[in-house]
């Protein structure tokens, strides 16, 4: 069993999209019994809030099943149970490494690391470009599935 936690700043745009898209990939590969997948925030800004309507609209457009979700901040327990904690951009990684309990900071990766490139999943919060978020996540998530089933 691999425990994967996707993380962004607010846990209402990028990381819930990543969670739902990755769950869909895992389901299509018939690997649901091998993964525990969730998403969390570094911040407390959106605790208890549902995903951004733009994120839900994009997932619907791409026929990715939308699962009930409420914003939550990553905890020490989450870090401890995770195999990998996948952040979206450099600030997420800085924050996650600062928040990680002892022995857990090596679990923190940036989404594009798996492709060996230095790019970020850009924040759609200001420009509402959720189609770009989808495309960026669609680039990296199949590679994470491959990496985590090696
Ligand atoms: P996310 O987007 O990190 O992709 O969920 C954001 C959500 C909320 C805020 C910023 C980014 N905010 O400032 O509340």
XYZ file of N, CA and C and ligand atoms in Angstrom:
464
model
N 0.845 -1.206 0.000
C 0.000 0.000 0.000
C 0.874 1.247 0.000
N 0.587 2.151 -0.923
C 1.329 3.416 -0.994
C 0.391 4.549 -0.571
N 0.838 5.354 0.352
C 0.054 6.509 0.800
C 0.621 7.764 0.173
N -0.213 8.411 -0.634
C 0.199 9.574 -1.420
C -0.640 10.765 -0.977
N 0.032 11.866 -0.628
C -0.709 13.086 -0.262
C -0.267 14.210 -1.196
N -1.238 14.759 -1.927
C -0.987 15.920 -2.773
C -1.239 17.178 -1.943
N -0.331 18.152 -2.104
C -0.429 19.357 -1.259
C -0.271 20.619 -2.098
N -1.112 21.612 -1.792
C -0.943 22.959 -2.352
C -1.206 23.970 -1.242
N -1.287 25.228 -1.609
C -1.450 26.257 -0.574
C -2.811 26.164 0.119
N -3.878 26.107 -0.684
C -5.219 26.206 -0.098
C -5.995 24.910 -0.008
N -5.599 23.891 -0.794
C -6.314 22.608 -0.877
C -7.741 22.777 -1.398
N -7.926 23.766 -2.290
C -9.232 23.861 -2.960
C -9.085 23.899 -4.484
N -7.873 24.081 -4.997
C -7.685 24.126 -6.461
C -6.787 22.971 -6.922
N -5.472 23.165 -6.842
C -4.551 22.204 -7.456
C -4.540 20.830 -6.807
N -4.399 20.781 -5.473
C -4.224 19.449 -4.872
C -5.491 18.599 -4.904
N -6.707 19.174 -4.744
C -7.867 18.297 -4.927
C -8.017 17.834 -6.373
N -7.636 18.698 -7.333
C -7.652 18.234 -8.730
C -6.671 17.076 -8.900
N -5.471 17.211 -8.336
C -4.471 16.138 -8.425
C -5.003 14.861 -7.784
N -5.610 15.014 -6.606
C -6.151 13.835 -5.907
C -7.187 13.120 -6.778
N -8.124 13.874 -7.316
C -9.209 13.232 -8.075
C -8.712 12.663 -9.401
N -7.788 13.369 -10.052
C -7.223 12.857 -11.307
C -6.390 11.608 -11.046
N -5.616 11.600 -9.938
C -4.767 10.433 -9.648
C -5.635 9.237 -9.261
N -6.693 9.492 -8.485
C -7.608 8.400 -8.130
C -8.220 7.781 -9.387
N -8.536 8.647 -10.357
C -9.117 8.146 -11.612
C -8.105 7.289 -12.374
N -6.856 7.742 -12.431
C -5.810 6.952 -13.106
C -5.617 5.597 -12.431
N -5.599 5.632 -11.098
C -5.387 4.400 -10.316
C -6.558 3.440 -10.532
N -7.761 3.998 -10.576
C -8.947 3.159 -10.810
C -8.876 2.527 -12.195
N -8.516 3.336 -13.189
C -8.434 2.800 -14.550
C -7.379 1.703 -14.669
N -6.343 1.780 -13.827
C -5.277 0.766 -13.849
C -5.596 -0.419 -12.933
N -6.790 -0.399 -12.332
C -7.195 -1.463 -11.399
C -6.223 -1.627 -10.238
N -5.738 -0.511 -9.721
C -4.750 -0.560 -8.632
C -5.287 0.084 -7.351
N -6.610 0.180 -7.256
C -7.190 0.903 -6.108
C -6.801 0.312 -4.764
N -6.585 -1.022 -4.727
C -6.226 -1.642 -3.440
C -4.772 -1.383 -3.063
N -4.020 -0.744 -3.951
C -2.593 -0.489 -3.656
C -2.303 0.941 -3.224
N -3.326 1.795 -3.222
C -3.091 3.209 -2.947
C -4.058 3.783 -1.928
N -3.527 4.688 -1.100
C -4.350 5.552 -0.264
C -3.986 6.974 -0.680
N -4.953 7.689 -1.232
C -4.681 8.978 -1.889
C -5.522 10.064 -1.244
N -4.862 11.173 -0.886
C -5.619 12.294 -0.325
C -4.945 13.593 -0.738
N -5.520 14.713 -0.308
C -4.888 16.006 -0.562
C -5.100 16.920 0.637
N -4.142 17.816 0.823
C -4.111 18.692 2.001
C -3.524 20.042 1.601
N -3.617 20.988 2.533
C -3.067 22.328 2.353
C -1.846 22.529 3.249
N -0.994 23.472 2.838
C 0.015 23.953 3.787
C -0.608 24.991 4.727
N -1.577 25.753 4.218
C -2.160 26.855 4.998
C -3.450 26.427 5.692
N -3.975 27.352 6.478
C -5.286 27.134 7.117
C -6.388 27.906 6.388
N -6.065 28.563 5.266
C -6.997 29.524 4.655
C -8.358 28.939 4.296
N -8.358 27.721 3.799
C -9.585 27.170 3.200
C -10.067 25.920 3.929
N -9.701 25.788 5.191
C -10.126 24.593 5.943
C -11.651 24.490 5.932
N -12.133 23.307 5.583
C -13.576 23.048 5.583
C -14.287 23.467 4.320
N -13.568 24.116 3.417
C -14.226 24.604 2.190
C -14.168 23.569 1.065
N -15.191 23.563 0.203
C -15.184 22.643 -0.946
C -14.211 23.127 -2.006
N -13.915 22.303 -3.008
C -13.034 22.743 -4.097
C -13.601 23.979 -4.799
N -12.723 24.753 -5.383
C -13.098 25.946 -6.156
C -14.042 25.518 -7.296
N -15.097 26.296 -7.564
C -16.012 25.928 -8.659
C -15.299 25.738 -9.996
N -14.225 26.495 -10.229
C -13.467 26.353 -11.477
C -12.759 25.004 -11.555
N -12.326 24.494 -10.417
C -11.678 23.174 -10.382
C -12.715 22.094 -10.677
N -13.882 22.226 -10.072
C -14.946 21.238 -10.289
C -15.390 21.263 -11.754
N -15.542 22.469 -12.312
C -15.968 22.589 -13.715
C -14.953 21.935 -14.646
N -13.670 22.142 -14.356
C -12.629 21.555 -15.210
C -12.649 20.028 -15.118
N -12.796 19.507 -13.919
C -12.851 18.045 -13.752
C -14.065 17.475 -14.482
N -15.196 18.150 -14.361
C -16.399 17.693 -15.078
C -16.164 17.697 -16.582
N -15.544 18.774 -17.063
C -15.277 18.892 -18.505
C -14.398 17.736 -19.002
N -13.448 17.343 -18.153
C -12.504 16.274 -18.533
C -12.986 14.877 -18.140
N -14.227 14.830 -17.626
C -14.849 13.561 -17.221
C -14.048 12.820 -16.152
N -13.477 13.606 -15.238
C -12.822 13.023 -14.058
C -13.857 13.024 -12.933
N -14.130 11.853 -12.329
C -15.133 11.831 -11.271
C -14.777 12.780 -10.120
N -15.761 13.590 -9.734
C -15.573 14.537 -8.630
C -16.037 13.873 -7.338
N -15.151 13.892 -6.359
C -15.405 13.239 -5.075
C -15.611 14.336 -4.032
N -16.483 14.094 -3.070
C -16.689 15.106 -2.018
C -15.364 15.396 -1.317
N -15.094 16.668 -1.110
C -13.799 17.071 -0.554
C -13.964 18.362 0.240
N -13.277 18.440 1.371
C -13.248 19.674 2.151
C -11.804 19.977 2.514
N -11.426 21.224 2.378
C -10.051 21.641 2.636
C -9.574 21.247 4.034
N -8.323 20.773 4.109
C -7.728 20.382 5.393
C -6.239 20.719 5.342
N -5.672 21.028 6.500
C -4.234 21.305 6.562
C -3.480 20.024 6.923
N -2.337 19.828 6.293
C -1.529 18.629 6.581
C -1.047 18.661 8.036
N -1.087 17.479 8.672
C -0.679 17.359 10.080
C 0.568 16.475 10.189
N 1.163 16.464 11.355
C 2.310 15.577 11.596
C 1.945 14.117 11.319
N 0.742 13.721 11.716
C 0.302 12.334 11.494
C 0.229 12.020 10.002
N -0.234 13.011 9.215
C -0.296 12.814 7.766
C 1.110 12.580 7.208
N 2.059 13.414 7.618
C 3.444 13.223 7.161
C 3.941 11.827 7.532
N 3.615 11.377 8.734
C 4.167 10.098 9.215
C 3.592 8.915 8.450
N 2.293 8.994 8.090
C 1.681 7.843 7.395
C 1.958 7.873 5.896
N 2.415 9.022 5.378
C 2.624 9.149 3.923
C 3.887 8.417 3.472
N 3.826 7.898 2.228
C 5.064 7.459 1.568
C 5.657 8.620 0.790
N 4.770 9.429 0.203
C 5.248 10.590 -0.539
C 4.251 11.743 -0.364
N 4.817 12.945 -0.218
C 4.020 14.167 -0.061
C 4.389 15.051 -1.256
N 3.432 15.221 -2.165
C 3.735 15.851 -3.461
C 3.199 17.282 -3.494
N 4.112 18.262 -3.421
C 3.747 19.674 -3.480
C 3.745 20.167 -4.916
N 3.131 21.315 -5.123
C 2.895 21.821 -6.480
C 3.930 22.840 -6.933
N 4.450 23.640 -6.008
C 5.392 24.703 -6.390
C 6.460 24.868 -5.308
N 7.407 25.759 -5.577
C 8.555 25.891 -4.666
C 8.132 26.316 -3.259
N 7.158 27.236 -3.189
C 6.738 27.689 -1.854
C 6.113 26.540 -1.072
N 5.343 25.693 -1.769
C 4.791 24.506 -1.086
C 5.921 23.661 -0.493
N 6.995 23.500 -1.269
C 8.095 22.628 -0.823
C 8.808 23.249 0.379
N 9.034 24.550 0.310
C 9.654 25.245 1.452
C 8.785 25.072 2.699
N 7.484 25.318 2.536
C 6.570 25.218 3.684
C 6.511 23.785 4.211
N 6.408 22.814 3.292
C 6.290 21.413 3.721
C 7.549 20.955 4.454
N 8.713 21.369 3.947
C 9.963 20.944 4.621
C 10.053 21.572 6.008
N 9.539 22.781 6.143
C 9.516 23.416 7.470
C 8.520 22.747 8.410
N 7.424 22.251 7.854
C 6.354 21.665 8.682
C 6.615 20.196 9.013
N 7.442 19.515 8.201
C 7.605 18.063 8.338
C 8.221 17.705 9.691
N 7.633 16.713 10.383
C 8.266 16.243 11.611
C 9.579 15.516 11.305
N 10.367 15.287 12.340
C 11.681 14.666 12.166
C 11.577 13.392 11.339
N 12.480 13.250 10.390
C 12.544 12.034 9.577
C 11.605 12.030 8.390
N 10.793 13.061 8.223
C 9.780 13.052 7.150
C 10.090 13.999 6.002
N 11.126 14.825 6.114
C 11.280 15.844 5.059
C 11.702 15.234 3.719
N 12.324 14.045 3.743
C 12.695 13.404 2.473
C 11.479 12.881 1.696
N 10.330 12.817 2.349
C 9.112 12.381 1.652
C 8.552 13.479 0.762
N 9.026 14.708 0.970
C 8.476 15.865 0.249
C 9.105 15.967 -1.139
N 8.257 15.947 -2.161
C 8.714 16.082 -3.554
C 7.876 17.148 -4.243
N 8.429 17.719 -5.316
C 7.636 18.637 -6.120
C 7.060 17.846 -7.301
N 5.848 18.210 -7.725
C 5.109 17.389 -8.704
C 5.928 17.048 -9.947
N 6.655 18.038 -10.489
C 7.409 17.796 -11.729
C 8.729 17.050 -11.500
N 9.138 16.846 -10.236
C 10.404 16.131 -9.974
C 10.433 14.787 -10.693
N 9.268 14.143 -10.763
C 9.206 12.787 -11.322
C 9.599 12.772 -12.805
N 9.478 13.925 -13.467
C 9.895 14.017 -14.873
C 11.315 14.559 -15.000
N 11.927 14.876 -13.856
C 13.307 15.376 -13.878
C 13.427 16.775 -14.449
N 12.325 17.539 -14.397
C 12.383 18.918 -14.892
C 12.019 19.879 -13.770
N 12.544 21.097 -13.887
C 12.219 22.075 -12.850
C 11.091 22.980 -13.342
N 9.877 22.536 -13.080
C 8.676 23.305 -13.447
C 7.723 23.237 -12.266
N 6.735 24.124 -12.268
C 5.753 24.099 -11.180
C 4.341 23.926 -11.738
N 3.467 23.389 -10.908
C 2.035 23.403 -11.211
C 1.562 24.792 -10.772
N 1.286 25.646 -11.761
C 1.005 27.054 -11.456
C -0.327 27.221 -10.736
N -0.369 28.222 -9.898
C -1.554 28.470 -9.075
C -2.654 29.123 -9.926
N -3.829 28.478 -10.018
C -4.921 29.064 -10.815
C -5.785 30.045 -10.001
N -5.386 30.290 -8.759
C -6.210 31.110 -7.847
C -6.459 32.506 -8.405
N -5.436 33.112 -9.021
C -5.589 34.495 -9.479
C -6.124 34.592 -10.903
N -5.697 33.666 -11.784
C -6.089 33.809 -13.191
C -7.158 32.806 -13.653
N -7.539 31.888 -12.756
C -8.622 30.927 -13.049
C -8.354 30.071 -14.284
N -7.061 29.826 -14.565
C -6.729 28.981 -15.726
C -6.677 27.505 -15.302
N -7.855 26.982 -15.013
C -7.937 25.603 -14.536
C -7.629 24.588 -15.641
N -7.785 25.018 -16.901
C -7.398 24.119 -17.994
C -5.886 23.901 -17.989
N -5.126 24.946 -17.638
C -3.668 24.814 -17.518
C -3.321 23.875 -16.347
N -4.026 24.024 -15.228
C -3.783 23.128 -14.084
C -4.006 21.678 -14.493
N -5.122 21.450 -15.211
C -5.407 20.086 -15.665
C -4.266 19.565 -16.550
N -3.852 20.382 -17.512
C -2.816 19.932 -18.464
C -1.500 19.637 -17.753
N -1.138 20.512 -16.809
C 0.123 20.286 -16.079
C 0.029 19.007 -15.247
N -1.086 18.832 -14.555
C -1.234 17.616 -13.738
C -1.279 16.371 -14.622
N -1.907 16.495 -15.792
C -1.989 15.345 -16.706
C -0.605 14.957 -17.232
N 0.337 15.896 -17.202
C 1.720 15.582 -17.611
C 2.427 14.735 -16.558
N 2.220 15.084 -15.287
C 3.045 14.461 -14.238
C 2.402 13.222 -13.603
N 1.077 13.172 -13.525
C 0.452 12.105 -12.721
C 0.686 10.695 -13.271
N 0.641 10.482 -14.592
C 0.950 9.125 -15.068
C 2.368 8.694 -14.687
N 3.284 9.647 -14.667
C 4.665 9.315 -14.278
C 4.741 8.959 -12.791
N 3.942 9.633 -11.956
C 3.916 9.260 -10.538
C 3.333 7.857 -10.356
N 2.309 7.538 -11.141
C 1.727 6.192 -11.031
C 2.783 5.144 -11.382
N 3.529 5.415 -12.444
C 4.590 4.487 -12.859
C 5.659 4.380 -11.768
N 6.085 5.520 -11.267
C 7.132 5.562 -10.234
C 6.716 4.795 -8.980
N 5.462 4.965 -8.582
C 5.009 4.389 -7.306
C 4.568 2.944 -7.441
N 4.551 2.407 -8.648
C 4.224 0.992 -8.823
C 5.446 0.208 -9.289
N 6.611 0.832 -9.258
C 7.859 0.170 -9.684
C 8.139 -1.063 -8.850
P -4.573 26.144 -4.304
O -5.073 27.626 -4.675
O -3.356 26.321 -3.431
O -4.251 25.536 -5.638
O -5.737 25.481 -3.596
C -5.273 28.613 -3.709
C -6.394 28.559 -2.909
C -6.593 29.559 -1.950
C -5.687 30.592 -1.829
C -4.557 30.625 -2.641
C -4.359 29.624 -3.584
N -5.906 31.620 -0.880
O -5.116 32.569 -0.826
O -6.876 31.531 -0.101
